[in-house]
mmCIF file of C-alpha atoms in Angstrom:
data_model
loop_
_atom_site.group_PDB
_atom_site.id
_atom_site.type_symbol
_atom_site.label_atom_id
_atom_site.label_comp_id
_atom_site.label_asym_id
_atom_site.label_seq_id
_atom_site.Cartn_x
_atom_site.Cartn_y
_atom_site.Cartn_z
ATOM 1 C CA MET A 1 -46.932 188.099 93.094
ATOM 2 C CA ARG A 2 -43.344 189.328 93.231
ATOM 3 C CA ALA A 3 -40.774 186.653 92.448
ATOM 4 C CA ILE A 4 -36.992 186.562 92.428
ATOM 5 C CA VAL A 5 -35.316 183.834 90.387
ATOM 6 C CA VAL A 6 -31.650 183.235 91.186
ATOM 7 C CA GLY A 7 -29.843 181.679 88.221
ATOM 8 C CA ALA A 8 -30.525 182.391 84.547
ATOM 9 C CA GLY A 9 -29.578 178.949 83.270
ATOM 10 C CA ALA A 10 -31.506 176.029 81.858
ATOM 11 C CA TRP A 11 -33.905 175.848 84.811
ATOM 12 C CA GLY A 12 -33.994 179.360 86.222
ATOM 13 C CA LEU A 13 -34.551 181.266 82.987
ATOM 14 C CA PRO A 14 -37.551 179.143 81.861
ATOM 15 C CA ALA A 15 -39.051 179.478 85.350
ATOM 16 C CA ALA A 16 -38.650 183.254 85.193
ATOM 17 C CA ALA A 17 -40.127 183.413 81.689
ATOM 18 C CA GLU A 18 -43.122 181.290 82.684
ATOM 19 C CA LEU A 19 -43.833 183.227 85.867
ATOM 20 C CA GLN A 20 -43.597 186.528 84.011
ATOM 21 C CA ALA A 21 -45.938 185.235 81.296
ATOM 22 C CA ARG A 22 -48.438 184.265 84.006
ATOM 23 C CA GLY A 23 -48.624 187.880 85.110
ATOM 24 C CA HIS A 24 -46.194 187.943 88.025
ATOM 25 C CA ASP A 25 -43.470 190.532 88.577
ATOM 26 C CA VAL A 26 -40.187 188.686 88.164
ATOM 27 C CA THR A 27 -36.615 189.761 88.820
ATOM 28 C CA LEU A 28 -34.046 187.366 87.359
ATOM 29 C CA VAL A 29 -30.609 187.501 88.987
ATOM 30 C CA ASP A 30 -27.445 185.997 87.516
ATOM 31 C CA ARG A 31 -23.818 186.721 88.256
ATOM 32 C CA TYR A 32 -22.648 186.330 84.646
ATOM 33 C CA GLY A 33 -25.759 186.480 82.441
ATOM 34 C CA VAL A 34 -27.672 184.175 80.117
ATOM 35 C CA GLY A 35 -25.539 181.654 78.225
ATOM 36 C CA ASN A 36 -22.324 182.436 80.081
ATOM 37 C CA THR A 37 -19.518 179.882 79.811
ATOM 38 C CA LEU A 38 -18.792 179.666 83.537
ATOM 39 C CA ALA A 39 -21.855 177.724 84.656
ATOM 40 C CA SER A 40 -23.805 174.785 83.247
ATOM 41 C CA SER A 41 -25.967 176.026 80.384
ATOM 42 C CA SER A 42 -23.677 177.301 77.624
ATOM 43 C CA GLY A 43 -23.122 175.667 74.250
ATOM 44 C CA PRO A 44 -25.266 174.932 71.199
ATOM 45 C CA THR A 45 -26.704 171.474 71.979
ATOM 46 C CA ARG A 46 -27.634 168.951 74.634
ATOM 47 C CA LEU A 47 -28.894 165.373 74.354
ATOM 48 C CA TRP A 48 -32.584 164.577 74.915
ATOM 49 C CA ARG A 49 -33.958 161.063 75.142
ATOM 50 C CA PHE A 50 -36.809 158.951 76.385
ATOM 51 C CA ALA A 51 -34.261 156.169 76.951
ATOM 52 C CA ASP A 52 -33.413 156.206 80.648
ATOM 53 C CA PRO A 53 -33.369 153.491 83.313
ATOM 54 C CA ASP A 54 -35.145 155.854 85.745
ATOM 55 C CA PRO A 55 -38.929 155.728 85.148
ATOM 56 C CA VAL A 56 -39.432 159.167 86.704
ATOM 57 C CA LYS A 57 -37.082 160.716 84.157
ATOM 58 C CA VAL A 58 -38.861 158.870 81.348
ATOM 59 C CA ARG A 59 -42.203 160.325 82.392
ATOM 60 C CA LEU A 60 -40.727 163.786 82.906
ATOM 61 C CA MET A 61 -39.124 163.626 79.456
ATOM 62 C CA ARG A 62 -42.518 162.907 77.912
ATOM 63 C CA ARG A 63 -43.730 166.100 79.518
ATOM 64 C CA GLY A 64 -40.470 167.725 78.454
ATOM 65 C CA LEU A 65 -41.135 166.962 74.807
ATOM 66 C CA ASP A 66 -44.571 168.566 75.074
ATOM 67 C CA ALA A 67 -42.976 171.578 76.759
ATOM 68 C CA MET A 68 -40.360 171.957 74.011
ATOM 69 C CA GLU A 69 -43.102 171.841 71.385
ATOM 70 C CA ARG A 70 -44.998 174.490 73.365
ATOM 71 C CA LEU A 71 -41.875 176.661 73.516
ATOM 72 C CA GLU A 72 -41.438 176.386 69.758
ATOM 73 C CA ALA A 73 -45.054 177.408 69.178
ATOM 74 C CA ARG A 74 -44.803 180.385 71.536
ATOM 75 C CA SER A 75 -41.400 181.628 70.387
ATOM 76 C CA GLY A 76 -41.303 180.777 66.690
ATOM 77 C CA ARG A 77 -37.854 179.240 67.191
ATOM 78 C CA ARG A 78 -36.759 175.674 66.604
ATOM 79 C CA VAL A 79 -35.449 174.391 69.931
ATOM 80 C CA PHE A 80 -34.938 170.652 69.357
ATOM 81 C CA ILE A 81 -34.416 168.060 66.644
ATOM 82 C CA ARG A 82 -35.457 164.422 66.622
ATOM 83 C CA ARG A 83 -32.761 162.003 65.483
ATOM 84 C CA GLY A 84 -33.318 158.961 67.695
ATOM 85 C CA LEU A 85 -30.861 157.549 70.196
ATOM 86 C CA LEU A 86 -28.708 154.428 70.311
ATOM 87 C CA TRP A 87 -27.643 153.194 73.762
ATOM 88 C CA ARG A 88 -24.883 150.557 73.705
ATOM 89 C CA ASP A 89 -24.246 148.688 76.928
ATOM 90 C CA ASP A 90 -23.856 145.284 78.507
ATOM 91 C CA ALA A 91 -24.401 145.181 82.276
ATOM 92 C CA GLY A 92 -26.971 147.995 82.346
ATOM 93 C CA LEU A 93 -28.993 147.114 79.275
ATOM 94 C CA GLY A 94 -31.476 144.869 81.081
ATOM 95 C CA ARG A 95 -32.506 147.604 83.505
ATOM 96 C CA LEU A 96 -32.912 150.081 80.650
ATOM 97 C CA VAL A 97 -35.041 147.691 78.601
ATOM 98 C CA GLY A 98 -37.171 146.905 81.646
ATOM 99 C CA THR A 99 -37.953 150.571 82.240
ATOM 100 C CA LEU A 100 -38.693 151.267 78.583
ATOM 101 C CA SER A 101 -41.042 148.292 78.455
ATOM 102 C CA ASP A 102 -42.803 149.278 81.684
ATOM 103 C CA GLU A 103 -43.253 152.853 80.447
ATOM 104 C CA ALA A 104 -44.377 151.806 76.940
ATOM 105 C CA VAL A 105 -41.493 153.633 75.256
ATOM 106 C CA ASP A 106 -40.948 152.637 71.639
ATOM 107 C CA HIS A 107 -37.621 150.808 71.436
ATOM 108 C CA THR A 108 -35.774 148.042 69.619
ATOM 109 C CA ILE A 109 -33.124 145.708 71.010
ATOM 110 C CA VAL A 110 -30.213 145.739 68.567
ATOM 111 C CA ASP A 111 -27.777 142.870 68.121
ATOM 112 C CA GLY A 112 -24.154 143.829 68.671
ATOM 113 C CA GLY A 113 -23.267 143.255 65.043
ATOM 114 C CA ASP A 114 -26.167 145.339 63.749
ATOM 115 C CA VAL A 115 -25.487 148.709 65.399
ATOM 116 C CA GLY A 116 -24.350 150.233 62.099
ATOM 117 C CA ARG A 117 -27.888 149.928 60.757
ATOM 118 C CA TYR A 118 -29.051 152.445 63.358
ATOM 119 C CA PHE A 119 -25.864 154.507 63.572
ATOM 120 C CA PRO A 120 -24.221 154.586 60.137
ATOM 121 C CA GLY A 121 -20.465 154.275 60.471
ATOM 122 C CA LEU A 122 -20.399 153.029 64.077
ATOM 123 C CA ARG A 123 -17.942 150.176 64.595
ATOM 124 C CA PRO A 124 -19.455 147.102 66.335
ATOM 125 C CA ASP A 125 -17.667 145.978 69.493
ATOM 126 C CA GLY A 126 -19.767 142.930 70.366
ATOM 127 C CA ARG A 127 -22.107 144.667 72.807
ATOM 128 C CA ALA A 128 -25.828 144.861 72.160
ATOM 129 C CA ALA A 129 -27.713 148.140 72.131
ATOM 130 C CA VAL A 130 -31.164 149.675 72.375
ATOM 131 C CA TRP A 131 -32.580 151.955 69.713
ATOM 132 C CA ALA A 132 -35.196 154.524 70.790
ATOM 133 C CA PRO A 133 -36.621 156.812 68.088
ATOM 134 C CA ASP A 134 -37.637 159.458 70.639
ATOM 135 C CA GLY A 135 -34.347 161.236 71.139
ATOM 136 C CA GLY A 136 -32.035 163.772 69.555
ATOM 137 C CA SER A 137 -30.536 167.168 70.290
ATOM 138 C CA VAL A 138 -31.893 170.072 72.272
ATOM 139 C CA LEU A 139 -30.794 173.227 70.478
ATOM 140 C CA ALA A 140 -29.661 174.641 73.786
ATOM 141 C CA SER A 141 -28.563 178.143 72.835
ATOM 142 C CA GLU A 142 -31.721 178.607 70.761
ATOM 143 C CA SER A 143 -33.806 177.350 73.666
ATOM 144 C CA LEU A 144 -32.291 179.887 76.046
ATOM 145 C CA ALA A 145 -32.698 182.634 73.447
ATOM 146 C CA ALA A 146 -36.372 181.708 73.069
ATOM 147 C CA GLN A 147 -36.952 181.808 76.822
ATOM 148 C CA TRP A 148 -35.096 185.097 77.158
ATOM 149 C CA ALA A 149 -37.174 186.675 74.376
ATOM 150 C CA LEU A 150 -40.396 185.595 76.109
ATOM 151 C CA PHE A 151 -39.177 186.848 79.481
ATOM 152 C CA ASP A 152 -38.191 190.192 78.000
ATOM 153 C CA ALA A 153 -41.364 190.551 75.909
ATOM 154 C CA HIS A 154 -43.536 190.132 79.004
ATOM 155 C CA GLY A 155 -41.609 192.789 80.912
ATOM 156 C CA GLY A 156 -39.258 190.760 83.083
ATOM 157 C CA VAL A 157 -36.394 192.529 84.849
ATOM 158 C CA ALA A 158 -32.877 191.071 84.809
ATOM 159 C CA VAL A 159 -30.097 191.883 87.264
ATOM 160 C CA VAL A 160 -26.716 190.779 85.896
ATOM 161 C CA GLY A 161 -23.300 191.147 87.471
ATOM 162 C CA ARG A 162 -24.362 190.868 91.100
ATOM 163 C CA THR A 163 -23.641 187.887 93.339
ATOM 164 C CA VAL A 164 -26.228 186.399 95.684
ATOM 165 C CA VAL A 165 -24.476 185.178 98.829
ATOM 166 C CA ARG A 166 -27.469 184.277 100.961
ATOM 167 C CA VAL A 167 -31.225 183.728 100.920
ATOM 168 C CA GLU A 168 -33.085 184.655 104.097
ATOM 169 C CA ARG A 169 -36.528 183.514 105.242
ATOM 170 C CA SER A 170 -36.746 185.106 108.682
ATOM 171 C CA GLY A 171 -38.879 188.151 107.870
ATOM 172 C CA ALA A 172 -42.343 188.623 106.449
ATOM 173 C CA SER A 173 -41.093 187.648 103.006
ATOM 174 C CA PRO A 174 -37.985 185.944 101.653
ATOM 175 C CA ARG A 175 -35.114 188.038 100.447
ATOM 176 C CA VAL A 176 -31.789 187.612 98.711
ATOM 177 C CA VAL A 177 -28.627 189.193 100.054
ATOM 178 C CA PHE A 178 -25.968 190.382 97.612
ATOM 179 C CA SER A 179 -22.220 190.396 98.159
ATOM 180 C CA ASP A 180 -22.270 194.158 98.799
ATOM 181 C CA GLY A 181 -24.838 193.744 101.597
ATOM 182 C CA ALA A 182 -27.793 195.034 99.594
ATOM 183 C CA THR A 183 -31.017 193.021 99.728
ATOM 184 C CA LEU A 184 -34.009 192.356 97.504
ATOM 185 C CA SER A 185 -37.321 191.012 98.813
ATOM 186 C CA ALA A 186 -40.210 189.238 97.116
ATOM 187 C CA ASP A 187 -43.133 186.936 97.829
ATOM 188 C CA VAL A 188 -41.181 183.933 96.593
ATOM 189 C CA VAL A 189 -37.570 183.144 95.719
ATOM 190 C CA VAL A 190 -36.775 180.426 93.174
ATOM 191 C CA LEU A 191 -33.238 179.213 93.730
ATOM 192 C CA ALA A 192 -31.706 177.594 90.625
ATOM 193 C CA PRO A 193 -28.023 178.495 91.008
ATOM 194 C CA GLY A 194 -26.352 175.611 89.194
ATOM 195 C CA PRO A 195 -22.905 174.616 90.507
ATOM 196 C CA GLY A 196 -23.018 177.286 93.205
ATOM 197 C CA ALA A 197 -26.000 175.716 94.971
ATOM 198 C CA ALA A 198 -24.344 174.109 98.008
ATOM 199 C CA PRO A 199 -23.362 177.243 99.984
ATOM 200 C CA LEU A 200 -26.731 178.883 99.326
ATOM 201 C CA LEU A 201 -28.528 175.761 100.518
ATOM 202 C CA ALA A 202 -26.287 175.637 103.586
ATOM 203 C CA GLY A 203 -27.414 179.154 104.440
ATOM 204 C CA LEU A 204 -30.969 177.819 104.453
ATOM 205 C CA GLY A 205 -30.012 175.046 106.852
ATOM 206 C CA LEU A 206 -29.744 172.334 104.210
ATOM 207 C CA ASP A 207 -26.617 170.200 104.337
ATOM 208 C CA LEU A 208 -26.877 168.471 100.975
ATOM 209 C CA PRO A 209 -23.746 166.794 99.566
ATOM 210 C CA LEU A 210 -23.695 168.117 96.011
ATOM 211 C CA LEU A 211 -20.699 167.531 93.747
ATOM 212 C CA PRO A 212 -20.152 170.047 90.931
ATOM 213 C CA VAL A 213 -17.563 168.972 88.370
ATOM 214 C CA LEU A 214 -16.134 170.195 85.066
ATOM 215 C CA GLU A 215 -16.345 168.023 81.970
ATOM 216 C CA GLN A 216 -15.294 168.622 78.391
ATOM 217 C CA VAL A 217 -17.113 168.177 75.108
ATOM 218 C CA VAL A 218 -15.543 168.168 71.652
ATOM 219 C CA HIS A 219 -17.102 168.705 68.241
ATOM 220 C CA VAL A 220 -15.556 166.396 65.665
ATOM 221 C CA GLY A 221 -15.979 166.098 61.923
ATOM 222 C CA ASP A 222 -14.980 167.761 58.685
ATOM 223 C CA ALA A 223 -14.807 171.559 58.791
ATOM 224 C CA ALA A 224 -15.326 171.666 55.023
ATOM 225 C CA SER A 225 -18.598 169.704 55.358
ATOM 226 C CA PRO A 226 -20.170 170.944 58.606
ATOM 227 C CA HIS A 227 -23.588 169.424 57.869
ATOM 228 C CA VAL A 228 -22.396 165.894 57.097
ATOM 229 C CA THR A 229 -23.166 164.642 60.638
ATOM 230 C CA ASP A 230 -26.474 166.494 61.034
ATOM 231 C CA ALA A 231 -28.601 163.384 60.471
ATOM 232 C CA LEU A 232 -26.730 161.110 62.891
ATOM 233 C CA PRO A 233 -28.551 159.938 66.027
ATOM 234 C CA GLY A 234 -27.732 160.657 69.612
ATOM 235 C CA PHE A 235 -25.515 158.049 71.222
ATOM 236 C CA ILE A 236 -24.693 156.712 74.664
ATOM 237 C CA ASP A 237 -21.823 154.250 74.938
ATOM 238 C CA ALA A 238 -21.568 152.745 78.419
ATOM 239 C CA PRO A 239 -18.201 152.193 80.121
ATOM 240 C CA ARG A 240 -16.332 148.987 79.378
ATOM 241 C CA GLY A 241 -13.418 147.726 81.386
ATOM 242 C CA GLY A 242 -11.609 150.738 82.733
ATOM 243 C CA GLU A 243 -12.678 152.997 79.877
ATOM 244 C CA PRO A 244 -15.250 155.700 80.647
ATOM 245 C CA GLY A 245 -18.484 155.962 78.722
ATOM 246 C CA ILE A 246 -19.396 158.673 76.260
ATOM 247 C CA TYR A 247 -22.478 160.690 75.344
ATOM 248 C CA ALA A 248 -22.834 162.234 71.911
ATOM 249 C CA MET A 249 -25.204 164.089 69.601
ATOM 250 C CA PRO A 250 -25.264 166.053 66.341
ATOM 251 C CA THR A 251 -24.941 169.831 66.416
ATOM 252 C CA PRO A 252 -26.418 170.976 63.090
ATOM 253 C CA GLY A 253 -23.988 172.916 60.962
ATOM 254 C CA ILE A 254 -21.047 172.374 63.312
ATOM 255 C CA GLY A 255 -20.226 168.698 63.796
ATOM 256 C CA TYR A 256 -20.784 165.704 66.033
ATOM 257 C CA LYS A 257 -20.502 166.542 69.728
ATOM 258 C CA ILE A 258 -18.883 163.978 72.030
ATOM 259 C CA GLY A 259 -18.291 164.058 75.751
ATOM 260 C CA ILE A 260 -16.201 161.523 77.645
ATOM 261 C CA ASP A 261 -18.055 160.929 80.900
ATOM 262 C CA GLU A 262 -15.161 161.654 83.215
ATOM 263 C CA ALA A 263 -14.532 164.954 84.959
ATOM 264 C CA ILE A 264 -11.383 166.859 84.092
ATOM 265 C CA ARG A 265 -11.507 168.339 87.631
ATOM 266 C CA ASP A 266 -13.947 169.342 90.339
ATOM 267 C CA TRP A 267 -15.660 172.725 90.063
ATOM 268 C CA ALA A 268 -14.586 175.513 92.408
ATOM 269 C CA GLU A 269 -16.141 178.947 92.757
ATOM 270 C CA ASP A 270 -12.843 180.747 92.228
ATOM 271 C CA ASP A 271 -11.805 178.582 89.255
ATOM 272 C CA LEU A 272 -12.810 180.600 86.197
ATOM 273 C CA ASP A 273 -10.479 178.834 83.759
ATOM 274 C CA ARG A 274 -12.470 177.110 81.032
ATOM 275 C CA THR A 275 -9.526 176.335 78.759
ATOM 276 C CA PRO A 276 -10.133 172.913 77.168
ATOM 277 C CA SER A 277 -7.775 170.098 78.072
ATOM 278 C CA GLU A 278 -5.574 169.187 75.111
ATOM 279 C CA GLU A 279 -5.219 165.679 76.526
ATOM 280 C CA ARG A 280 -8.987 165.203 76.720
ATOM 281 C CA THR A 281 -9.354 166.483 73.170
ATOM 282 C CA ARG A 282 -6.773 163.942 71.982
ATOM 283 C CA GLU A 283 -8.555 161.152 73.885
ATOM 284 C CA THR A 284 -11.838 162.102 72.244
ATOM 285 C CA VAL A 285 -10.354 162.137 68.754
ATOM 286 C CA GLU A 286 -8.790 158.721 69.379
ATOM 287 C CA ARG A 287 -12.186 157.339 70.391
ATOM 288 C CA VAL A 288 -13.614 158.719 67.160
ATOM 289 C CA ARG A 289 -10.811 157.188 65.108
ATOM 290 C CA ARG A 290 -11.381 153.791 66.731
ATOM 291 C CA ASP A 291 -15.179 153.641 67.113
ATOM 292 C CA PHE A 292 -16.621 156.057 64.526
ATOM 293 C CA PRO A 293 -14.934 155.363 61.191
ATOM 294 C CA GLY A 294 -17.807 157.202 59.494
ATOM 295 C CA ILE A 295 -16.851 160.507 61.156
ATOM 296 C CA ALA A 296 -13.721 162.465 60.266
ATOM 297 C CA PRO A 297 -11.370 162.263 63.304
ATOM 298 C CA HIS A 298 -10.724 165.981 63.515
ATOM 299 C CA ALA A 299 -11.446 168.202 66.512
ATOM 300 C CA LEU A 300 -13.406 171.251 65.371
ATOM 301 C CA ASP A 301 -13.761 172.888 68.780
ATOM 302 C CA ALA A 302 -13.856 171.999 72.468
ATOM 303 C CA ALA A 303 -15.579 173.462 75.502
ATOM 304 C CA VAL A 304 -15.569 172.930 79.256
ATOM 305 C CA CYS A 305 -18.836 173.032 81.174
ATOM 306 C CA SER A 306 -20.085 172.043 84.610
ATOM 307 C CA TRP A 307 -22.691 169.711 86.004
ATOM 308 C CA THR A 308 -23.689 169.015 89.582
ATOM 309 C CA ALA A 309 -24.335 165.541 90.941
ATOM 310 C CA SER A 310 -26.879 164.994 93.694
ATOM 311 C CA PRO A 311 -26.396 162.226 96.284
ATOM 312 C CA ASP A 312 -28.572 159.773 94.344
ATOM 313 C CA GLY A 313 -28.344 161.131 90.799
ATOM 314 C CA ARG A 314 -31.888 162.520 90.773
ATOM 315 C CA PHE A 315 -32.744 166.196 90.636
ATOM 316 C CA VAL A 316 -33.419 168.055 93.873
ATOM 317 C CA VAL A 317 -36.607 170.095 93.489
ATOM 318 C CA ASP A 318 -38.706 171.175 96.458
ATOM 319 C CA THR A 319 -40.561 173.963 98.245
ATOM 320 C CA LEU A 320 -39.287 175.223 101.590
ATOM 321 C CA ASP A 321 -41.198 177.035 104.288
ATOM 322 C CA GLY A 322 -40.923 180.775 103.998
ATOM 323 C CA GLY A 323 -41.473 181.114 100.257
ATOM 324 C CA VAL A 324 -38.381 179.482 98.771
ATOM 325 C CA VAL A 325 -38.306 176.970 95.904
ATOM 326 C CA ILE A 326 -35.059 175.081 95.278
ATOM 327 C CA ALA A 327 -33.907 173.393 92.067
ATOM 328 C CA CYS A 328 -30.424 171.901 91.845
ATOM 329 C CA GLY A 329 -28.487 168.677 91.303
ATOM 330 C CA ASP A 330 -28.966 168.450 87.539
ATOM 331 C CA SER A 331 -26.750 165.330 87.620
ATOM 332 C CA GLY A 332 -25.605 165.787 84.045
ATOM 333 C CA SER A 333 -29.016 165.629 82.419
ATOM 334 C CA GLY A 334 -30.724 168.867 83.371
ATOM 335 C CA PHE A 335 -30.978 170.667 80.048
ATOM 336 C CA LYS A 336 -33.199 168.110 78.341
ATOM 337 C CA PHE A 337 -35.799 169.007 80.982
ATOM 338 C CA SER A 338 -35.268 172.759 80.653
ATOM 339 C CA ALA A 339 -38.630 173.640 79.112
ATOM 340 C CA VAL A 340 -40.705 171.469 81.440
ATOM 341 C CA MET A 341 -38.718 172.539 84.491
ATOM 342 C CA GLY A 342 -39.833 176.094 83.829
ATOM 343 C CA LEU A 343 -43.446 174.945 84.170
ATOM 344 C CA VAL A 344 -42.718 172.799 87.232
ATOM 345 C CA LEU A 345 -40.899 175.562 89.095
ATOM 346 C CA ALA A 346 -43.518 178.160 88.190
ATOM 347 C CA ASP A 347 -46.228 175.878 89.577
ATOM 348 C CA LEU A 348 -44.296 175.383 92.818
ATOM 349 C CA ALA A 349 -43.662 179.118 93.123
ATOM 350 C CA GLU A 350 -47.411 179.698 92.841
ATOM 351 C CA GLY A 351 -47.992 177.261 95.689
ATOM 352 C CA ARG A 352 -49.404 174.406 93.652
ATOM 353 C CA ALA A 353 -48.987 170.890 95.014
ATOM 354 C CA PRO A 354 -46.513 168.753 93.045
ATOM 355 C CA ASP A 355 -47.600 165.569 91.312
ATOM 356 C CA ASP A 356 -46.064 162.284 92.418
ATOM 357 C CA ASP A 357 -43.132 162.419 89.985
ATOM 358 C CA VAL A 358 -42.126 165.945 90.969
ATOM 359 C CA ALA A 359 -42.696 165.148 94.656
ATOM 360 C CA SER A 360 -40.263 162.235 94.329
ATOM 361 C CA LEU A 361 -37.526 164.796 93.608
ATOM 362 C CA GLY A 362 -38.015 166.454 96.995
ATOM 363 C CA LEU A 363 -35.818 166.507 100.072
ATOM 364 C CA ALA A 364 -37.939 163.972 101.969
ATOM 365 C CA ARG A 365 -36.230 161.120 100.141
ATOM 366 C CA PHE A 366 -32.950 161.852 101.923
ATOM 367 C CA ALA A 367 -34.416 161.590 105.434
ATOM 368 C CA GLY A 368 -32.874 158.568 107.114
ATOM 369 C CA ALA A 369 -31.115 157.456 103.943
ATOM 370 C CA PRO A 370 -27.679 155.947 104.578
ATOM 371 C CA PRO A 371 -24.754 158.034 103.334
ATOM 372 C CA ARG A 372 -23.370 157.063 99.962
ATOM 373 C CA ALA A 373 -20.731 158.320 97.594
ATOM 374 C CA VAL A 374 -22.037 161.018 95.286
ATOM 375 C CA PRO A 375 -21.991 159.567 91.751
ATOM 376 C CA ARG A 376 -19.207 160.952 89.587
ATOM 377 C CA SER A 377 -20.499 159.401 86.363
ATOM 378 C CA LEU A 378 -23.787 159.386 84.483
ATOM 379 C CA PHE A 379 -23.538 155.603 84.581
ATOM 380 C CA ASP A 380 -23.235 155.434 88.375
ATOM 381 C CA ILE A 381 -26.765 156.770 88.776
#
């Protein structure tokens, strides 16, 4: 089978690597290349966790952990670390605990005054929390490097520097159309284009309200002791009052990575500026100074990256007539599922029927659904 995968990010690259390893002829197309800073998949780490109020994501993350272990075994690279995760919240804690209990996820309810026992140096603020030992950091850049090495070793072909403007399904086989008018045909096209998904979907007749935004993450800590935060857990701190929530994780050998869950601006195709916001960096350091007295309140680096919200905060993964598979709407949590999404998308490209959890991510769920505001926060999902 000939396959074209559009997008060499956290979902497209693993799909291409898996399809190539299964003996198919794969062409991977990306405008900027693997690990580029203009899309959604750059940077050294992402947060992974079983703790999630959505039971589908809990079950997919179980499969995701198996897939990361498989990737490590196949590549010889370490692609994740387990550090546990602390989720501090008030209004949303009951829903989270209910899902974890229903899905038999190991967890502990933590009194508001006892959070420092699970996160050394975290200042209590009166809110309770949930501790889940199954969580930590995906070593994102290592994960992409591992997938790229497998793709390359099995003979995959990469096309970098060309822009796909349209996917067509009208002929005997699907084809992609480049900005210069050239085309490339295959038996199946896997479309995983990250923040640029909406116009490509529109060309396929799909009017899906996706919202790509730019957020900023900051590594904090002591540059003279870059490993001092390596053992800290992942952390989710829900919004309180008018203050946005944060998500955080250790990046081994660099510092503690913190993102304030509030976009610095919406993503636009012609906006290639990824200069970090000095104001957002200052806000992040102030949160560290107030809430993390155990971490040195110094910004070590900052980066701007994108994520794309779907209308309901769940991924959009489906098979279309005419040999096209779509995967978009990462909704801020796509990378933790990177390894398993490669398997899922490869299965769909081969024509295999999805299981119930994957099927629940399909387009059918939007049929007849009332319009709603696309969530702009991880905590609106």
